[in-house]
């Protein structure tokens, strides 16, 4: 199969339309069988629940070309399960796990020409999402839904790639203690848009959100979980019921323990103790692991000892091992790599 004529190494994290996407509709209590379509546009009634009350959830995963030329995805079963959790919390029907994985297979195969080659530094981002489609004017859930999945080739989420970024402690909250921070709902991102525009205007790459109740504990950023490394090489990640359970973070904690022999702990992390860590990184599907060099807390600078030039040594090992597993260079744990046949 001939690849598209794209300068893969120049790709940033931006939408580029690809050939086919998957669509399935839910009506009268059941999903239809689903189809691939070339039509990238959606036409809905003006009063569709998605437009009025933001009944929507989504996922993000990637397809990779391995060294031996296979196309694979990373733990798509966990994306399917998390989307089922998101749907349940938003009063939406669940899209079955086997069907989610079948849709991943179909949509990646249909857009195989857009899967970046091994070693290009780019990947094919897969965006599943679901929304309430029928008209609703009183505040209630829709009863008709659409599940879609499109793909777009992407490069690094942050412009500098592996260069450490600078973030600030946000005065805005991302998630309420008993709200929706733990699911992947578009509404969580809508409320982060002002905060990210403001952060960029002030010269920061991202926001560090604190727990909304006490504003003393580290939660996550707008699009990634935190990983910290202590001065004695222990990997620490914040535990909270209001952050997204990142698949990358869960995988990294396993990699730290089982591949690198490091201690790895999920626990509450206070803002106060951040100055004592040796390394910090943001982890997620889009971010992979982006090193953080500086955190600014209302004018007070916290400079991570790993500096502003390179990834710290432990984060680098985590990065190399995770991407090695994803790209087929390192033997994966059972079930982590899903080959697109
Ligand atoms: N946190 C937020 C708010 C995110 O949007 C994402 C991206 O998916 C993550 C964390 C990382 O999750 P994952 O590793 O499953 O992509
Ligand atoms: C992902 O990493 O897949 C996300 O959804 C994060 C988003 C901010 C691009």
mmCIF file with all atom_site columns, N, CA and C in Angstrom, residues 43-106:
data_model
loop_
_atom_site.group_PDB
_atom_site.id
_atom_site.type_symbol
_atom_site.label_atom_id
_atom_site.label_alt_id
_atom_site.label_comp_id
_atom_site.label_asym_id
_atom_site.label_entity_id
_atom_site.label_seq_id
_atom_site.pdbx_PDB_ins_code
_atom_site.Cartn_x
_atom_site.Cartn_y
_atom_site.Cartn_z
_atom_site.occupancy
_atom_site.B_iso_or_equiv
_atom_site.pdbx_formal_charge
_atom_site.auth_seq_id
_atom_site.auth_comp_id
_atom_site.auth_asym_id
_atom_site.auth_atom_id
_atom_site.pdbx_PDB_model_num
ATOM 1   N N  . UNK A 1 43  ? -24.574 16.353 9.887  1.00 0.00 ? 43  UNK A N  1
ATOM 2   C CA . UNK A 1 43  ? -25.716 17.272 9.860  1.00 0.00 ? 43  UNK A CA 1
ATOM 3   C C  . UNK A 1 43  ? -26.694 16.830 10.937 1.00 0.00 ? 43  UNK A C  1
ATOM 4   N N  . UNK A 1 44  ? -26.994 17.753 11.862 1.00 0.00 ? 44  UNK A N  1
ATOM 5   C CA . UNK A 1 44  ? -27.903 17.429 12.957 1.00 0.00 ? 44  UNK A CA 1
ATOM 6   C C  . UNK A 1 44  ? -28.930 18.536 13.121 1.00 0.00 ? 44  UNK A C  1
ATOM 7   N N  . UNK A 1 45  ? -30.009 18.224 13.791 1.00 0.00 ? 45  UNK A N  1
ATOM 8   C CA . UNK A 1 45  ? -31.020 19.217 14.133 1.00 0.00 ? 45  UNK A CA 1
ATOM 9   C C  . UNK A 1 45  ? -30.408 20.305 15.029 1.00 0.00 ? 45  UNK A C  1
ATOM 10  N N  . UNK A 1 46  ? -30.902 21.522 14.890 1.00 0.00 ? 46  UNK A N  1
ATOM 11  C CA . UNK A 1 46  ? -30.378 22.645 15.678 1.00 0.00 ? 46  UNK A CA 1
ATOM 12  C C  . UNK A 1 46  ? -30.500 22.429 17.189 1.00 0.00 ? 46  UNK A C  1
ATOM 13  N N  . UNK A 1 47  ? -31.452 21.590 17.577 1.00 0.00 ? 47  UNK A N  1
ATOM 14  C CA . UNK A 1 47  ? -31.710 21.405 19.014 1.00 0.00 ? 47  UNK A CA 1
ATOM 15  C C  . UNK A 1 47  ? -31.129 20.082 19.536 1.00 0.00 ? 47  UNK A C  1
ATOM 16  N N  . UNK A 1 48  ? -30.260 19.452 18.738 1.00 0.00 ? 48  UNK A N  1
ATOM 17  C CA . UNK A 1 48  ? -29.653 18.183 19.180 1.00 0.00 ? 48  UNK A CA 1
ATOM 18  C C  . UNK A 1 48  ? -29.010 18.367 20.558 1.00 0.00 ? 48  UNK A C  1
ATOM 19  N N  . UNK A 1 49  ? -29.109 17.348 21.389 1.00 0.00 ? 49  UNK A N  1
ATOM 20  C CA . UNK A 1 49  ? -28.633 17.436 22.783 1.00 0.00 ? 49  UNK A CA 1
ATOM 21  C C  . UNK A 1 49  ? -27.155 17.842 22.857 1.00 0.00 ? 49  UNK A C  1
ATOM 22  N N  . UNK A 1 50  ? -26.353 17.368 21.900 1.00 0.00 ? 50  UNK A N  1
ATOM 23  C CA . UNK A 1 50  ? -24.937 17.745 21.912 1.00 0.00 ? 50  UNK A CA 1
ATOM 24  C C  . UNK A 1 50  ? -24.771 19.265 21.853 1.00 0.00 ? 50  UNK A C  1
ATOM 25  N N  . UNK A 1 51  ? -25.611 19.945 21.071 1.00 0.00 ? 51  UNK A N  1
ATOM 26  C CA . UNK A 1 51  ? -25.451 21.403 20.927 1.00 0.00 ? 51  UNK A CA 1
ATOM 27  C C  . UNK A 1 51  ? -25.967 22.167 22.148 1.00 0.00 ? 51  UNK A C  1
ATOM 28  N N  . UNK A 1 52  ? -27.007 21.634 22.763 1.00 0.00 ? 52  UNK A N  1
ATOM 29  C CA . UNK A 1 52  ? -27.619 22.365 23.878 1.00 0.00 ? 52  UNK A CA 1
ATOM 30  C C  . UNK A 1 52  ? -26.993 22.024 25.223 1.00 0.00 ? 52  UNK A C  1
ATOM 31  N N  . UNK A 1 53  ? -26.782 20.735 25.469 1.00 0.00 ? 53  UNK A N  1
ATOM 32  C CA . UNK A 1 53  ? -26.342 20.328 26.811 1.00 0.00 ? 53  UNK A CA 1
ATOM 33  C C  . UNK A 1 53  ? -25.051 19.512 26.802 1.00 0.00 ? 53  UNK A C  1
ATOM 34  N N  . UNK A 1 54  ? -24.347 19.560 25.676 1.00 0.00 ? 54  UNK A N  1
ATOM 35  C CA . UNK A 1 54  ? -22.994 19.009 25.613 1.00 0.00 ? 54  UNK A CA 1
ATOM 36  C C  . UNK A 1 54  ? -22.907 17.536 26.009 1.00 0.00 ? 54  UNK A C  1
ATOM 37  N N  . UNK A 1 55  ? -23.908 16.756 25.579 1.00 0.00 ? 55  UNK A N  1
ATOM 38  C CA . UNK A 1 55  ? -23.866 15.325 25.912 1.00 0.00 ? 55  UNK A CA 1
ATOM 39  C C  . UNK A 1 55  ? -22.917 14.640 24.923 1.00 0.00 ? 55  UNK A C  1
ATOM 40  N N  . UNK A 1 56  ? -21.674 14.529 25.347 1.00 0.00 ? 56  UNK A N  1
ATOM 41  C CA . UNK A 1 56  ? -20.626 14.008 24.461 1.00 0.00 ? 56  UNK A CA 1
ATOM 42  C C  . UNK A 1 56  ? -19.490 13.428 25.283 1.00 0.00 ? 56  UNK A C  1
ATOM 43  N N  . UNK A 1 57  ? -18.918 12.340 24.801 1.00 0.00 ? 57  UNK A N  1
ATOM 44  C CA . UNK A 1 57  ? -17.674 11.834 25.379 1.00 0.00 ? 57  UNK A CA 1
ATOM 45  C C  . UNK A 1 57  ? -16.780 11.366 24.240 1.00 0.00 ? 57  UNK A C  1
ATOM 46  N N  . UNK A 1 58  ? -15.496 11.223 24.522 1.00 0.00 ? 58  UNK A N  1
ATOM 47  C CA . UNK A 1 58  ? -14.573 10.854 23.451 1.00 0.00 ? 58  UNK A CA 1
ATOM 48  C C  . UNK A 1 58  ? -13.416 10.031 24.006 1.00 0.00 ? 58  UNK A C  1
ATOM 49  N N  . UNK A 1 59  ? -12.576 9.593  23.102 1.00 0.00 ? 59  UNK A N  1
ATOM 50  C CA . UNK A 1 59  ? -11.376 8.838  23.463 1.00 0.00 ? 59  UNK A CA 1
ATOM 51  C C  . UNK A 1 59  ? -10.241 9.283  22.562 1.00 0.00 ? 59  UNK A C  1
ATOM 52  N N  . UNK A 1 60  ? -9.047  8.820  22.844 1.00 0.00 ? 60  UNK A N  1
ATOM 53  C CA . UNK A 1 60  ? -7.898  9.110  21.993 1.00 0.00 ? 60  UNK A CA 1
ATOM 54  C C  . UNK A 1 60  ? -6.929  7.951  22.080 1.00 0.00 ? 60  UNK A C  1
ATOM 55  N N  . UNK A 1 61  ? -6.545  7.398  20.948 1.00 0.00 ? 61  UNK A N  1
ATOM 56  C CA . UNK A 1 61  ? -5.509  6.361  20.918 1.00 0.00 ? 61  UNK A CA 1
ATOM 57  C C  . UNK A 1 61  ? -4.747  6.513  19.614 1.00 0.00 ? 61  UNK A C  1
ATOM 58  N N  . UNK A 1 62  ? -3.687  5.735  19.456 1.00 0.00 ? 62  UNK A N  1
ATOM 59  C CA . UNK A 1 62  ? -2.847  5.917  18.282 1.00 0.00 ? 62  UNK A CA 1
ATOM 60  C C  . UNK A 1 62  ? -2.555  4.598  17.589 1.00 0.00 ? 62  UNK A C  1
ATOM 61  N N  . UNK A 1 63  ? -2.330  4.681  16.274 1.00 0.00 ? 63  UNK A N  1
ATOM 62  C CA . UNK A 1 63  ? -1.816  3.531  15.523 1.00 0.00 ? 63  UNK A CA 1
ATOM 63  C C  . UNK A 1 63  ? -0.365  3.826  15.155 1.00 0.00 ? 63  UNK A C  1
ATOM 64  N N  . UNK A 1 64  ? 0.465   2.802  15.268 1.00 0.00 ? 64  UNK A N  1
ATOM 65  C CA . UNK A 1 64  ? 1.906   2.929  15.053 1.00 0.00 ? 64  UNK A CA 1
ATOM 66  C C  . UNK A 1 64  ? 2.345   1.939  13.974 1.00 0.00 ? 64  UNK A C  1
ATOM 67  N N  . UNK A 1 65  ? 3.391   2.290  13.236 1.00 0.00 ? 65  UNK A N  1
ATOM 68  C CA . UNK A 1 65  ? 4.042   1.295  12.379 1.00 0.00 ? 65  UNK A CA 1
ATOM 69  C C  . UNK A 1 65  ? 5.248   0.772  13.153 1.00 0.00 ? 65  UNK A C  1
ATOM 70  N N  . UNK A 1 66  ? 5.316   -0.545 13.287 1.00 0.00 ? 66  UNK A N  1
ATOM 71  C CA . UNK A 1 66  ? 6.442   -1.129 14.028 1.00 0.00 ? 66  UNK A CA 1
ATOM 72  C C  . UNK A 1 66  ? 7.651   -1.282 13.101 1.00 0.00 ? 66  UNK A C  1
ATOM 73  N N  . UNK A 1 67  ? 8.770   -1.595 13.735 1.00 0.00 ? 67  UNK A N  1
ATOM 74  C CA . UNK A 1 67  ? 10.018  -1.757 12.991 1.00 0.00 ? 67  UNK A CA 1
ATOM 75  C C  . UNK A 1 67  ? 9.880   -2.806 11.867 1.00 0.00 ? 67  UNK A C  1
ATOM 76  N N  . UNK A 1 68  ? 9.088   -3.854 12.140 1.00 0.00 ? 68  UNK A N  1
ATOM 77  C CA . UNK A 1 68  ? 8.930   -4.905 11.115 1.00 0.00 ? 68  UNK A CA 1
ATOM 78  C C  . UNK A 1 68  ? 7.723   -4.660 10.204 1.00 0.00 ? 68  UNK A C  1
ATOM 79  N N  . UNK A 1 69  ? 7.191   -3.423 10.235 1.00 0.00 ? 69  UNK A N  1
ATOM 80  C CA . UNK A 1 69  ? 6.202   -3.037 9.229  1.00 0.00 ? 69  UNK A CA 1
ATOM 81  C C  . UNK A 1 69  ? 4.746   -3.366 9.543  1.00 0.00 ? 69  UNK A C  1
ATOM 82  N N  . UNK A 1 70  ? 4.481   -3.856 10.750 1.00 0.00 ? 70  UNK A N  1
ATOM 83  C CA . UNK A 1 70  ? 3.070   -4.086 11.104 1.00 0.00 ? 70  UNK A CA 1
ATOM 84  C C  . UNK A 1 70  ? 2.442   -2.771 11.555 1.00 0.00 ? 70  UNK A C  1
ATOM 85  N N  . UNK A 1 71  ? 1.119   -2.695 11.449 1.00 0.00 ? 71  UNK A N  1
ATOM 86  C CA . UNK A 1 71  ? 0.409   -1.555 12.035 1.00 0.00 ? 71  UNK A CA 1
ATOM 87  C C  . UNK A 1 71  ? -0.247  -2.057 13.320 1.00 0.00 ? 71  UNK A C  1
ATOM 88  N N  . UNK A 1 72  ? 0.010   -1.352 14.429 1.00 0.00 ? 72  UNK A N  1
ATOM 89  C CA . UNK A 1 72  ? -0.520  -1.805 15.721 1.00 0.00 ? 72  UNK A CA 1
ATOM 90  C C  . UNK A 1 72  ? -1.180  -0.644 16.457 1.00 0.00 ? 72  UNK A C  1
ATOM 91  N N  . UNK A 1 73  ? -2.041  -0.986 17.412 1.00 0.00 ? 73  UNK A N  1
ATOM 92  C CA . UNK A 1 73  ? -2.545  0.020  18.350 1.00 0.00 ? 73  UNK A CA 1
ATOM 93  C C  . UNK A 1 73  ? -2.214  -0.456 19.761 1.00 0.00 ? 73  UNK A C  1
ATOM 94  N N  . UNK A 1 74  ? -2.269  0.481  20.690 1.00 0.00 ? 74  UNK A N  1
ATOM 95  C CA . UNK A 1 74  ? -1.823  0.234  22.060 1.00 0.00 ? 74  UNK A CA 1
ATOM 96  C C  . UNK A 1 74  ? -3.032  0.164  22.994 1.00 0.00 ? 74  UNK A C  1
ATOM 97  N N  . UNK A 1 75  ? -3.291  -0.986 23.548 1.00 0.00 ? 75  UNK A N  1
ATOM 98  C CA . UNK A 1 75  ? -4.317  -1.223 24.564 1.00 0.00 ? 75  UNK A CA 1
ATOM 99  C C  . UNK A 1 75  ? -5.690  -0.602 24.234 1.00 0.00 ? 75  UNK A C  1
ATOM 100 N N  . UNK A 1 76  ? -6.208  -0.853 23.030 1.00 0.00 ? 76  UNK A N  1
ATOM 101 C CA . UNK A 1 76  ? -7.497  -0.245 22.659 1.00 0.00 ? 76  UNK A CA 1
ATOM 102 C C  . UNK A 1 76  ? -8.652  -0.733 23.543 1.00 0.00 ? 76  UNK A C  1
ATOM 103 N N  . UNK A 1 77  ? -8.464  -1.905 24.167 1.00 0.00 ? 77  UNK A N  1
ATOM 104 C CA . UNK A 1 77  ? -9.500  -2.410 25.074 1.00 0.00 ? 77  UNK A CA 1
ATOM 105 C C  . UNK A 1 77  ? -9.720  -1.461 26.243 1.00 0.00 ? 77  UNK A C  1
ATOM 106 N N  . UNK A 1 78  ? -8.640  -0.799 26.686 1.00 0.00 ? 78  UNK A N  1
ATOM 107 C CA . UNK A 1 78  ? -8.793  0.127  27.814 1.00 0.00 ? 78  UNK A CA 1
ATOM 108 C C  . UNK A 1 78  ? -9.508  1.409  27.387 1.00 0.00 ? 78  UNK A C  1
ATOM 109 N N  . UNK A 1 79  ? -9.272  1.846  26.150 1.00 0.00 ? 79  UNK A N  1
ATOM 110 C CA . UNK A 1 79  ? -10.029 2.999  25.648 1.00 0.00 ? 79  UNK A CA 1
ATOM 111 C C  . UNK A 1 79  ? -11.515 2.649  25.543 1.00 0.00 ? 79  UNK A C  1
ATOM 112 N N  . UNK A 1 80  ? -11.785 1.433  25.075 1.00 0.00 ? 80  UNK A N  1
ATOM 113 C CA . UNK A 1 80  ? -13.187 0.994  24.934 1.00 0.00 ? 80  UNK A CA 1
ATOM 114 C C  . UNK A 1 80  ? -13.864 0.987  26.307 1.00 0.00 ? 80  UNK A C  1
ATOM 115 N N  . UNK A 1 81  ? -13.150 0.465  27.304 1.00 0.00 ? 81  UNK A N  1
ATOM 116 C CA . UNK A 1 81  ? -13.737 0.381  28.654 1.00 0.00 ? 81  UNK A CA 1
ATOM 117 C C  . UNK A 1 81  ? -13.936 1.773  29.257 1.00 0.00 ? 81  UNK A C  1
ATOM 118 N N  . UNK A 1 82  ? -12.927 2.647  29.057 1.00 0.00 ? 82  UNK A N  1
ATOM 119 C CA . UNK A 1 82  ? -13.068 3.999  29.625 1.00 0.00 ? 82  UNK A CA 1
ATOM 120 C C  . UNK A 1 82  ? -14.222 4.744  28.953 1.00 0.00 ? 82  UNK A C  1
ATOM 121 N N  . UNK A 1 83  ? -14.406 4.504  27.650 1.00 0.00 ? 83  UNK A N  1
ATOM 122 C CA . UNK A 1 83  ? -15.510 5.181  26.978 1.00 0.00 ? 83  UNK A CA 1
ATOM 123 C C  . UNK A 1 83  ? -16.858 4.660  27.488 1.00 0.00 ? 83  UNK A C  1
ATOM 124 N N  . UNK A 1 84  ? -16.891 3.395  27.866 1.00 0.00 ? 84  UNK A N  1
ATOM 125 C CA . UNK A 1 84  ? -18.124 2.853  28.450 1.00 0.00 ? 84  UNK A CA 1
ATOM 126 C C  . UNK A 1 84  ? -18.399 3.521  29.793 1.00 0.00 ? 84  UNK A C  1
ATOM 127 N N  . UNK A 1 85  ? -17.352 3.759  30.571 1.00 0.00 ? 85  UNK A N  1
ATOM 128 C CA . UNK A 1 85  ? -17.514 4.451  31.859 1.00 0.00 ? 85  UNK A CA 1
ATOM 129 C C  . UNK A 1 85  ? -17.986 5.892  31.627 1.00 0.00 ? 85  UNK A C  1
ATOM 130 N N  . UNK A 1 86  ? -17.388 6.558  30.639 1.00 0.00 ? 86  UNK A N  1
ATOM 131 C CA . UNK A 1 86  ? -17.775 7.942  30.351 1.00 0.00 ? 86  UNK A CA 1
ATOM 132 C C  . UNK A 1 86  ? -19.240 7.990  29.932 1.00 0.00 ? 86  UNK A C  1
ATOM 133 N N  . UNK A 1 87  ? -19.635 7.065  29.057 1.00 0.00 ? 87  UNK A N  1
ATOM 134 C CA . UNK A 1 87  ? -21.011 7.045  28.549 1.00 0.00 ? 87  UNK A CA 1
ATOM 135 C C  . UNK A 1 87  ? -21.999 6.844  29.705 1.00 0.00 ? 87  UNK A C  1
ATOM 136 N N  . UNK A 1 88  ? -21.675 5.915  30.595 1.00 0.00 ? 88  UNK A N  1
ATOM 137 C CA . UNK A 1 88  ? -22.589 5.629  31.713 1.00 0.00 ? 88  UNK A CA 1
ATOM 138 C C  . UNK A 1 88  ? -22.788 6.874  32.581 1.00 0.00 ? 88  UNK A C  1
ATOM 139 N N  . UNK A 1 89  ? -21.694 7.600  32.839 1.00 0.00 ? 89  UNK A N  1
ATOM 140 C CA . UNK A 1 89  ? -21.777 8.787  33.705 1.00 0.00 ? 89  UNK A CA 1
ATOM 141 C C  . UNK A 1 89  ? -22.595 9.904  33.043 1.00 0.00 ? 89  UNK A C  1
ATOM 142 N N  . UNK A 1 90  ? -22.633 9.892  31.700 1.00 0.00 ? 90  UNK A N  1
ATOM 143 C CA . UNK A 1 90  ? -23.339 10.948 30.960 1.00 0.00 ? 90  UNK A CA 1
ATOM 144 C C  . UNK A 1 90  ? -24.712 10.497 30.456 1.00 0.00 ? 90  UNK A C  1
ATOM 145 N N  . UNK A 1 91  ? -25.200 9.364  30.987 1.00 0.00 ? 91  UNK A N  1
ATOM 146 C CA . UNK A 1 91  ? -26.509 8.842  30.575 1.00 0.00 ? 91  UNK A CA 1
ATOM 147 C C  . UNK A 1 91  ? -26.569 8.588  29.073 1.00 0.00 ? 91  UNK A C  1
ATOM 148 N N  . UNK A 1 92  ? -25.503 7.970  28.570 1.00 0.00 ? 92  UNK A N  1
ATOM 149 C CA . UNK A 1 92  ? -25.470 7.597  27.159 1.00 0.00 ? 92  UNK A CA 1
ATOM 150 C C  . UNK A 1 92  ? -25.350 6.075  27.080 1.00 0.00 ? 92  UNK A C  1
ATOM 151 N N  . UNK A 1 93  ? -25.808 5.479  25.984 1.00 0.00 ? 93  UNK A N  1
ATOM 152 C CA . UNK A 1 93  ? -25.660 4.023  25.865 1.00 0.00 ? 93  UNK A CA 1
ATOM 153 C C  . UNK A 1 93  ? -24.197 3.662  25.646 1.00 0.00 ? 93  UNK A C  1
ATOM 154 N N  . UNK A 1 94  ? -23.810 2.485  26.114 1.00 0.00 ? 94  UNK A N  1
ATOM 155 C CA . UNK A 1 94  ? -22.414 2.083  25.947 1.00 0.00 ? 94  UNK A CA 1
ATOM 156 C C  . UNK A 1 94  ? -22.212 1.451  24.571 1.00 0.00 ? 94  UNK A C  1
ATOM 157 N N  . UNK A 1 95  ? -21.101 1.803  23.949 1.00 0.00 ? 95  UNK A N  1
ATOM 158 C CA . UNK A 1 95  ? -20.746 1.168  22.681 1.00 0.00 ? 95  UNK A CA 1
ATOM 159 C C  . UNK A 1 95  ? -19.921 -0.059 23.048 1.00 0.00 ? 95  UNK A C  1
ATOM 160 N N  . UNK A 1 96  ? -20.380 -1.260 22.653 1.00 0.00 ? 96  UNK A N  1
ATOM 161 C CA . UNK A 1 96  ? -19.716 -2.484 23.143 1.00 0.00 ? 96  UNK A CA 1
ATOM 162 C C  . UNK A 1 96  ? -18.232 -2.546 22.786 1.00 0.00 ? 96  UNK A C  1
ATOM 163 N N  . UNK A 1 97  ? -17.477 -3.137 23.716 1.00 0.00 ? 97  UNK A N  1
ATOM 164 C CA . UNK A 1 97  ? -16.014 -3.205 23.582 1.00 0.00 ? 97  UNK A CA 1
ATOM 165 C C  . UNK A 1 97  ? -15.570 -3.896 22.286 1.00 0.00 ? 97  UNK A C  1
ATOM 166 N N  . UNK A 1 98  ? -16.186 -5.025 21.952 1.00 0.00 ? 98  UNK A N  1
ATOM 167 C CA . UNK A 1 98  ? -15.768 -5.753 20.730 1.00 0.00 ? 98  UNK A CA 1
ATOM 168 C C  . UNK A 1 98  ? -16.046 -4.894 19.507 1.00 0.00 ? 98  UNK A C  1
ATOM 169 N N  . UNK A 1 99  ? -17.135 -4.133 19.551 1.00 0.00 ? 99  UNK A N  1
ATOM 170 C CA . UNK A 1 99  ? -17.477 -3.293 18.401 1.00 0.00 ? 99  UNK A CA 1
ATOM 171 C C  . UNK A 1 99  ? -16.531 -2.100 18.312 1.00 0.00 ? 99  UNK A C  1
ATOM 172 N N  . UNK A 1 100 ? -16.117 -1.585 19.459 1.00 0.00 ? 100 UNK A N  1
ATOM 173 C CA . UNK A 1 100 ? -15.140 -0.487 19.488 1.00 0.00 ? 100 UNK A CA 1
ATOM 174 C C  . UNK A 1 100 ? -13.846 -0.960 18.816 1.00 0.00 ? 100 UNK A C  1
ATOM 175 N N  . UNK A 1 101 ? -13.394 -2.153 19.199 1.00 0.00 ? 101 UNK A N  1
ATOM 176 C CA . UNK A 1 101 ? -12.129 -2.666 18.648 1.00 0.00 ? 101 UNK A CA 1
ATOM 177 C C  . UNK A 1 101 ? -12.288 -2.990 17.154 1.00 0.00 ? 101 UNK A C  1
ATOM 178 N N  . UNK A 1 102 ? -13.449 -3.483 16.783 1.00 0.00 ? 102 UNK A N  1
ATOM 179 C CA . UNK A 1 102 ? -13.714 -3.734 15.353 1.00 0.00 ? 102 UNK A CA 1
ATOM 180 C C  . UNK A 1 102 ? -13.684 -2.402 14.571 1.00 0.00 ? 102 UNK A C  1
ATOM 181 N N  . UNK A 1 103 ? -14.236 -1.349 15.169 1.00 0.00 ? 103 UNK A N  1
ATOM 182 C CA . UNK A 1 103 ? -14.229 -0.037 14.499 1.00 0.00 ? 103 UNK A CA 1
ATOM 183 C C  . UNK A 1 103 ? -12.791 0.478  14.357 1.00 0.00 ? 103 UNK A C  1
ATOM 184 N N  . UNK A 1 104 ? -11.968 0.267  15.398 1.00 0.00 ? 104 UNK A N  1
ATOM 185 C CA . UNK A 1 104 ? -10.547 0.653  15.311 1.00 0.00 ? 104 UNK A CA 1
ATOM 186 C C  . UNK A 1 104 ? -9.894  -0.085 14.137 1.00 0.00 ? 104 UNK A C  1
ATOM 187 N N  . UNK A 1 105 ? -10.137 -1.381 14.054 1.00 0.00 ? 105 UNK A N  1
ATOM 188 C CA . UNK A 1 105 ? -9.560  -2.177 12.952 1.00 0.00 ? 105 UNK A CA 1
ATOM 189 C C  . UNK A 1 105 ? -9.984  -1.608 11.603 1.00 0.00 ? 105 UNK A C  1
ATOM 190 N N  . UNK A 1 106 ? -11.274 -1.373 11.464 1.00 0.00 ? 106 UNK A N  1
ATOM 191 C CA . UNK A 1 106 ? -11.806 -0.910 10.170 1.00 0.00 ? 106 UNK A CA 1
ATOM 192 C C  . UNK A 1 106 ? -11.256 0.449  9.777  1.00 0.00 ? 106 UNK A C  1
#
